[in-house]
Amino acid sequence: MKQAERNRKGRARILSHALAEFAANGYAGSSLNLLCAHGGISKGQLYHYYDSKDTLYLACVQQMFDELTDYLRSEIDPASVTVAQYFAVRMQFFRSHPAYRQLFYDILIEPPTHLSEALHACRAAFDALNDDLLRTVLQQERLRPQLSMEQAIQQFRVFVNFLGVYLRESPAKDSEQQSEALLQTMLYGMTEREAPPGS
């Protein structure tokens, strides 16, 4: 086996065990000692590829965002996306990758503050895709006069972060579907409004 292939397999094995550790215990509760013990990985091997817990964590986060973003791009037509379709596709991804689901919502809710800039870089492509998809959805609607497109997108991001708390704590199998319903309420309101007289 060539050295490049050995390196690839070594990194992949470590990342697989690290992902399970971070998903189960979050960043703060995870331990490289336990990771090595549970995965049968020597400290020397781990530090050969990753020089710290931070480096290993960011590698897991980058892998998760890359795979999620690629999946969304492959399954969604940006020209005709709806909120329901977006969440159906995302739910399908997280059902296939439960460890990614936990890691994703931990990043939304309790990101390690000292890694905030690095985490922002890891999710940049995902955020850009989300913004593009949301613009498509909102361009089909009439925004309130006092709300610009950029303000709407910013408020949407804040609301999604609140949803992250719900999703992480909810044991329900349909939590992503329930989140879609909450987002529908955010976008379109809870009450049916009639046009004011004379409008």
mmCIF file of C-alpha atoms in Angstrom:
data_model
loop_
_atom_site.group_PDB
_atom_site.id
_atom_site.type_symbol
_atom_site.label_atom_id
_atom_site.label_comp_id
_atom_site.label_asym_id
_atom_site.label_seq_id
_atom_site.Cartn_x
_atom_site.Cartn_y
_atom_site.Cartn_z
ATOM 1 C CA MET A 1 0.000 0.000 0.000
ATOM 2 C CA LYS A 2 1.376 3.396 -0.963
ATOM 3 C CA GLN A 3 2.050 5.968 1.738
ATOM 4 C CA ALA A 4 -0.610 8.333 0.396
ATOM 5 C CA GLU A 5 -3.247 5.603 0.662
ATOM 6 C CA ARG A 6 -2.120 4.691 4.185
ATOM 7 C CA ASN A 7 -2.367 8.337 5.187
ATOM 8 C CA ARG A 8 -5.856 8.632 3.690
ATOM 9 C CA LYS A 9 -7.079 5.530 5.532
ATOM 10 C CA GLY A 10 -5.424 6.615 8.761
ATOM 11 C CA ARG A 11 -7.077 10.020 8.667
ATOM 12 C CA ALA A 12 -10.450 8.533 7.753
ATOM 13 C CA ARG A 13 -10.303 6.065 10.664
ATOM 14 C CA ILE A 14 -9.436 8.776 13.163
ATOM 15 C CA LEU A 15 -12.123 11.111 11.807
ATOM 16 C CA SER A 16 -14.748 8.373 12.045
ATOM 17 C CA HIS A 17 -14.029 7.782 15.734
ATOM 18 C CA ALA A 18 -13.653 11.503 16.428
ATOM 19 C CA LEU A 19 -17.017 12.233 14.852
ATOM 20 C CA ALA A 20 -18.678 9.665 17.112
ATOM 21 C CA GLU A 21 -16.956 11.177 20.159
ATOM 22 C CA PHE A 22 -17.859 14.789 19.350
ATOM 23 C CA ALA A 23 -21.425 13.885 18.379
ATOM 24 C CA ALA A 24 -21.986 11.991 21.621
ATOM 25 C CA ASN A 25 -20.320 14.427 24.017
ATOM 26 C CA GLY A 26 -19.992 17.778 22.270
ATOM 27 C CA TYR A 27 -16.717 19.645 22.016
ATOM 28 C CA ALA A 28 -16.365 20.413 25.719
ATOM 29 C CA GLY A 29 -17.206 16.904 26.888
ATOM 30 C CA SER A 30 -15.003 15.079 24.416
ATOM 31 C CA SER A 31 -11.651 13.616 25.286
ATOM 32 C CA LEU A 32 -8.794 12.599 23.018
ATOM 33 C CA ASN A 33 -7.831 9.959 25.596
ATOM 34 C CA LEU A 34 -11.258 8.326 25.366
ATOM 35 C CA LEU A 35 -11.248 8.644 21.589
ATOM 36 C CA CYS A 36 -7.942 6.782 21.426
ATOM 37 C CA ALA A 37 -9.097 4.153 23.916
ATOM 38 C CA HIS A 38 -12.435 3.495 22.213
ATOM 39 C CA GLY A 39 -10.973 3.510 18.712
ATOM 40 C CA GLY A 40 -7.827 1.554 19.416
ATOM 41 C CA ILE A 41 -5.794 4.527 18.184
ATOM 42 C CA SER A 42 -2.380 5.355 19.587
ATOM 43 C CA LYS A 43 -1.633 8.893 20.672
ATOM 44 C CA GLY A 44 1.315 8.881 18.274
ATOM 45 C CA GLN A 45 -0.906 8.015 15.343
ATOM 46 C CA LEU A 46 -3.474 10.647 16.260
ATOM 47 C CA TYR A 47 -0.912 13.428 16.652
ATOM 48 C CA HIS A 48 0.791 12.381 13.419
ATOM 49 C CA TYR A 49 -2.299 13.625 11.555
ATOM 50 C CA TYR A 50 -3.915 16.107 13.961
ATOM 51 C CA ASP A 51 -1.873 18.255 16.291
ATOM 52 C CA SER A 52 -4.684 19.129 18.722
ATOM 53 C CA LYS A 53 -8.288 18.559 19.723
ATOM 54 C CA ASP A 54 -9.177 21.783 17.931
ATOM 55 C CA THR A 55 -7.653 20.626 14.649
ATOM 56 C CA LEU A 56 -9.455 17.306 14.860
ATOM 57 C CA TYR A 57 -12.781 18.933 15.740
ATOM 58 C CA LEU A 58 -12.537 21.380 12.846
ATOM 59 C CA ALA A 59 -11.719 18.538 10.458
ATOM 60 C CA CYS A 60 -14.943 16.775 11.537
ATOM 61 C CA VAL A 61 -16.942 19.996 11.186
ATOM 62 C CA GLN A 62 -15.507 20.730 7.736
ATOM 63 C CA GLN A 63 -16.276 17.219 6.542
ATOM 64 C CA MET A 64 -19.849 17.472 7.811
ATOM 65 C CA PHE A 65 -20.538 20.851 6.178
ATOM 66 C CA ASP A 66 -18.899 19.779 2.910
ATOM 67 C CA GLU A 67 -21.006 16.620 2.661
ATOM 68 C CA LEU A 68 -24.223 18.395 3.704
ATOM 69 C CA THR A 69 -23.696 21.229 1.229
ATOM 70 C CA ASP A 70 -22.839 18.859 -1.620
ATOM 71 C CA TYR A 71 -25.937 16.798 -0.853
ATOM 72 C CA LEU A 72 -28.232 19.823 -0.831
ATOM 73 C CA ARG A 73 -26.788 20.999 -4.142
ATOM 74 C CA SER A 74 -27.279 17.595 -5.726
ATOM 75 C CA GLU A 75 -30.878 17.169 -4.556
ATOM 76 C CA ILE A 76 -32.371 20.679 -4.816
ATOM 77 C CA ASP A 77 -33.140 22.778 -7.860
ATOM 78 C CA PRO A 78 -32.312 26.342 -6.755
ATOM 79 C CA ALA A 79 -34.745 27.812 -9.283
ATOM 80 C CA SER A 80 -37.812 26.145 -7.789
ATOM 81 C CA VAL A 81 -36.927 25.305 -4.182
ATOM 82 C CA THR A 82 -39.601 25.500 -1.484
ATOM 83 C CA VAL A 83 -39.251 25.454 2.299
ATOM 84 C CA ALA A 84 -40.901 22.022 2.396
ATOM 85 C CA GLN A 85 -38.512 20.595 -0.186
ATOM 86 C CA TYR A 86 -35.458 22.037 1.528
ATOM 87 C CA PHE A 87 -36.326 20.484 4.868
ATOM 88 C CA ALA A 88 -37.303 17.160 3.308
ATOM 89 C CA VAL A 89 -33.872 16.915 1.681
ATOM 90 C CA ARG A 90 -32.056 18.020 4.820
ATOM 91 C CA MET A 91 -34.022 15.548 6.925
ATOM 92 C CA GLN A 92 -33.079 12.770 4.532
ATOM 93 C CA PHE A 93 -29.398 13.660 4.868
ATOM 94 C CA PHE A 94 -29.451 13.730 8.663
ATOM 95 C CA ARG A 95 -31.390 10.467 8.862
ATOM 96 C CA SER A 96 -28.544 8.865 6.927
ATOM 97 C CA HIS A 97 -25.921 10.630 9.071
ATOM 98 C CA PRO A 98 -27.195 10.862 12.677
ATOM 99 C CA ALA A 99 -23.777 11.835 14.056
ATOM 100 C CA TYR A 100 -23.674 14.780 11.662
ATOM 101 C CA ARG A 101 -27.101 15.858 12.904
ATOM 102 C CA GLN A 102 -25.882 16.096 16.491
ATOM 103 C CA LEU A 103 -22.677 17.853 15.507
ATOM 104 C CA PHE A 104 -24.593 20.317 13.326
ATOM 105 C CA TYR A 105 -26.957 21.425 16.071
ATOM 106 C CA ASP A 106 -24.211 21.574 18.683
ATOM 107 C CA ILE A 107 -22.391 24.035 16.409
ATOM 108 C CA LEU A 108 -25.542 26.145 16.125
ATOM 109 C CA ILE A 109 -26.174 26.197 19.869
ATOM 110 C CA GLU A 110 -22.902 25.737 21.764
ATOM 111 C CA PRO A 111 -19.980 26.435 19.440
ATOM 112 C CA PRO A 112 -16.567 26.629 21.108
ATOM 113 C CA THR A 113 -16.118 30.390 21.306
ATOM 114 C CA HIS A 114 -12.372 30.287 20.690
ATOM 115 C CA LEU A 115 -13.043 28.567 17.353
ATOM 116 C CA SER A 116 -15.734 30.974 16.153
ATOM 117 C CA GLU A 117 -13.732 32.336 13.204
ATOM 118 C CA ALA A 118 -12.638 28.879 12.078
ATOM 119 C CA LEU A 119 -16.190 27.527 12.375
ATOM 120 C CA HIS A 120 -17.489 30.459 10.348
ATOM 121 C CA ALA A 121 -15.011 29.542 7.603
ATOM 122 C CA CYS A 122 -16.061 25.872 7.754
ATOM 123 C CA ARG A 123 -19.698 26.735 7.150
ATOM 124 C CA ALA A 124 -19.209 29.557 4.645
ATOM 125 C CA ALA A 125 -20.268 27.520 1.590
ATOM 126 C CA PHE A 126 -23.276 26.101 3.454
ATOM 127 C CA ASP A 127 -24.393 29.569 4.584
ATOM 128 C CA ALA A 128 -23.988 30.969 1.070
ATOM 129 C CA LEU A 129 -26.103 28.158 -0.379
ATOM 130 C CA ASN A 130 -28.782 28.674 2.285
ATOM 131 C CA ASP A 131 -28.889 32.397 1.529
ATOM 132 C CA ASP A 132 -29.303 31.712 -2.195
ATOM 133 C CA LEU A 133 -32.089 29.199 -1.591
ATOM 134 C CA LEU A 134 -33.874 31.523 0.830
ATOM 135 C CA ARG A 135 -33.700 34.367 -1.694
ATOM 136 C CA THR A 136 -35.446 32.113 -4.205
ATOM 137 C CA VAL A 137 -38.214 31.380 -1.688
ATOM 138 C CA LEU A 138 -38.608 35.033 -0.638
ATOM 139 C CA GLN A 139 -38.565 36.391 -4.188
ATOM 140 C CA GLN A 140 -41.803 34.511 -4.749
ATOM 141 C CA GLU A 141 -43.376 36.414 -1.851
ATOM 142 C CA ARG A 142 -44.079 40.047 -1.000
ATOM 143 C CA LEU A 143 -41.931 41.216 1.888
ATOM 144 C CA ARG A 144 -43.178 43.803 4.340
ATOM 145 C CA PRO A 145 -42.273 47.295 3.108
ATOM 146 C CA GLN A 146 -39.932 47.967 6.036
ATOM 147 C CA LEU A 147 -38.035 44.685 5.579
ATOM 148 C CA SER A 148 -35.213 44.389 3.062
ATOM 149 C CA MET A 149 -34.132 41.084 1.578
ATOM 150 C CA GLU A 150 -30.893 41.130 3.593
ATOM 151 C CA GLN A 151 -32.785 41.854 6.819
ATOM 152 C CA ALA A 152 -35.167 38.994 6.089
ATOM 153 C CA ILE A 153 -32.270 36.610 5.525
ATOM 154 C CA GLN A 154 -30.581 37.755 8.756
ATOM 155 C CA GLN A 155 -33.787 37.234 10.749
ATOM 156 C CA PHE A 156 -34.186 33.822 9.146
ATOM 157 C CA ARG A 157 -30.691 32.838 10.311
ATOM 158 C CA VAL A 158 -31.502 33.914 13.882
ATOM 159 C CA PHE A 159 -34.725 31.911 13.837
ATOM 160 C CA VAL A 160 -32.926 28.826 12.513
ATOM 161 C CA ASN A 161 -30.486 29.077 15.425
ATOM 162 C CA PHE A 162 -33.436 29.034 17.840
ATOM 163 C CA LEU A 163 -34.755 25.998 16.008
ATOM 164 C CA GLY A 164 -31.427 24.321 16.652
ATOM 165 C CA VAL A 165 -32.162 24.257 20.377
ATOM 166 C CA TYR A 166 -35.475 22.534 19.724
ATOM 167 C CA LEU A 167 -34.022 20.020 17.270
ATOM 168 C CA ARG A 168 -31.109 19.039 19.471
ATOM 169 C CA GLU A 169 -33.313 18.410 22.491
ATOM 170 C CA SER A 170 -36.265 16.849 20.673
ATOM 171 C CA PRO A 171 -36.319 13.031 20.593
ATOM 172 C CA ALA A 172 -39.098 13.060 17.994
ATOM 173 C CA LYS A 173 -38.292 11.302 14.739
ATOM 174 C CA ASP A 174 -40.219 13.971 12.872
ATOM 175 C CA SER A 175 -38.452 16.911 14.525
ATOM 176 C CA GLU A 176 -37.172 18.183 11.176
ATOM 177 C CA GLN A 177 -40.722 18.105 9.811
ATOM 178 C CA GLN A 178 -41.929 19.988 12.876
ATOM 179 C CA SER A 179 -39.172 22.523 12.244
ATOM 180 C CA GLU A 180 -40.391 22.951 8.699
ATOM 181 C CA ALA A 181 -43.867 23.718 10.090
ATOM 182 C CA LEU A 182 -42.382 26.314 12.454
ATOM 183 C CA LEU A 183 -40.506 27.925 9.577
ATOM 184 C CA GLN A 184 -43.678 28.010 7.509
ATOM 185 C CA THR A 185 -45.293 29.907 10.405
ATOM 186 C CA MET A 186 -42.359 32.294 10.561
ATOM 187 C CA LEU A 187 -42.533 33.033 6.837
ATOM 188 C CA TYR A 188 -46.285 33.174 6.392
ATOM 189 C CA GLY A 189 -47.675 33.960 9.858
ATOM 190 C CA MET A 190 -49.943 32.200 12.306
ATOM 191 C CA THR A 191 -53.157 34.073 11.563
ATOM 192 C CA GLU A 192 -54.995 34.686 8.315
ATOM 193 C CA ARG A 193 -55.162 38.378 7.593
ATOM 194 C CA GLU A 194 -57.621 40.140 5.364
ATOM 195 C CA ALA A 195 -56.688 43.234 3.456
ATOM 196 C CA PRO A 196 -57.737 46.404 5.354
ATOM 197 C CA PRO A 197 -60.830 48.193 4.036
ATOM 198 C CA GLY A 198 -60.139 50.400 1.036
ATOM 199 C CA SER A 199 -56.893 48.688 0.121
#
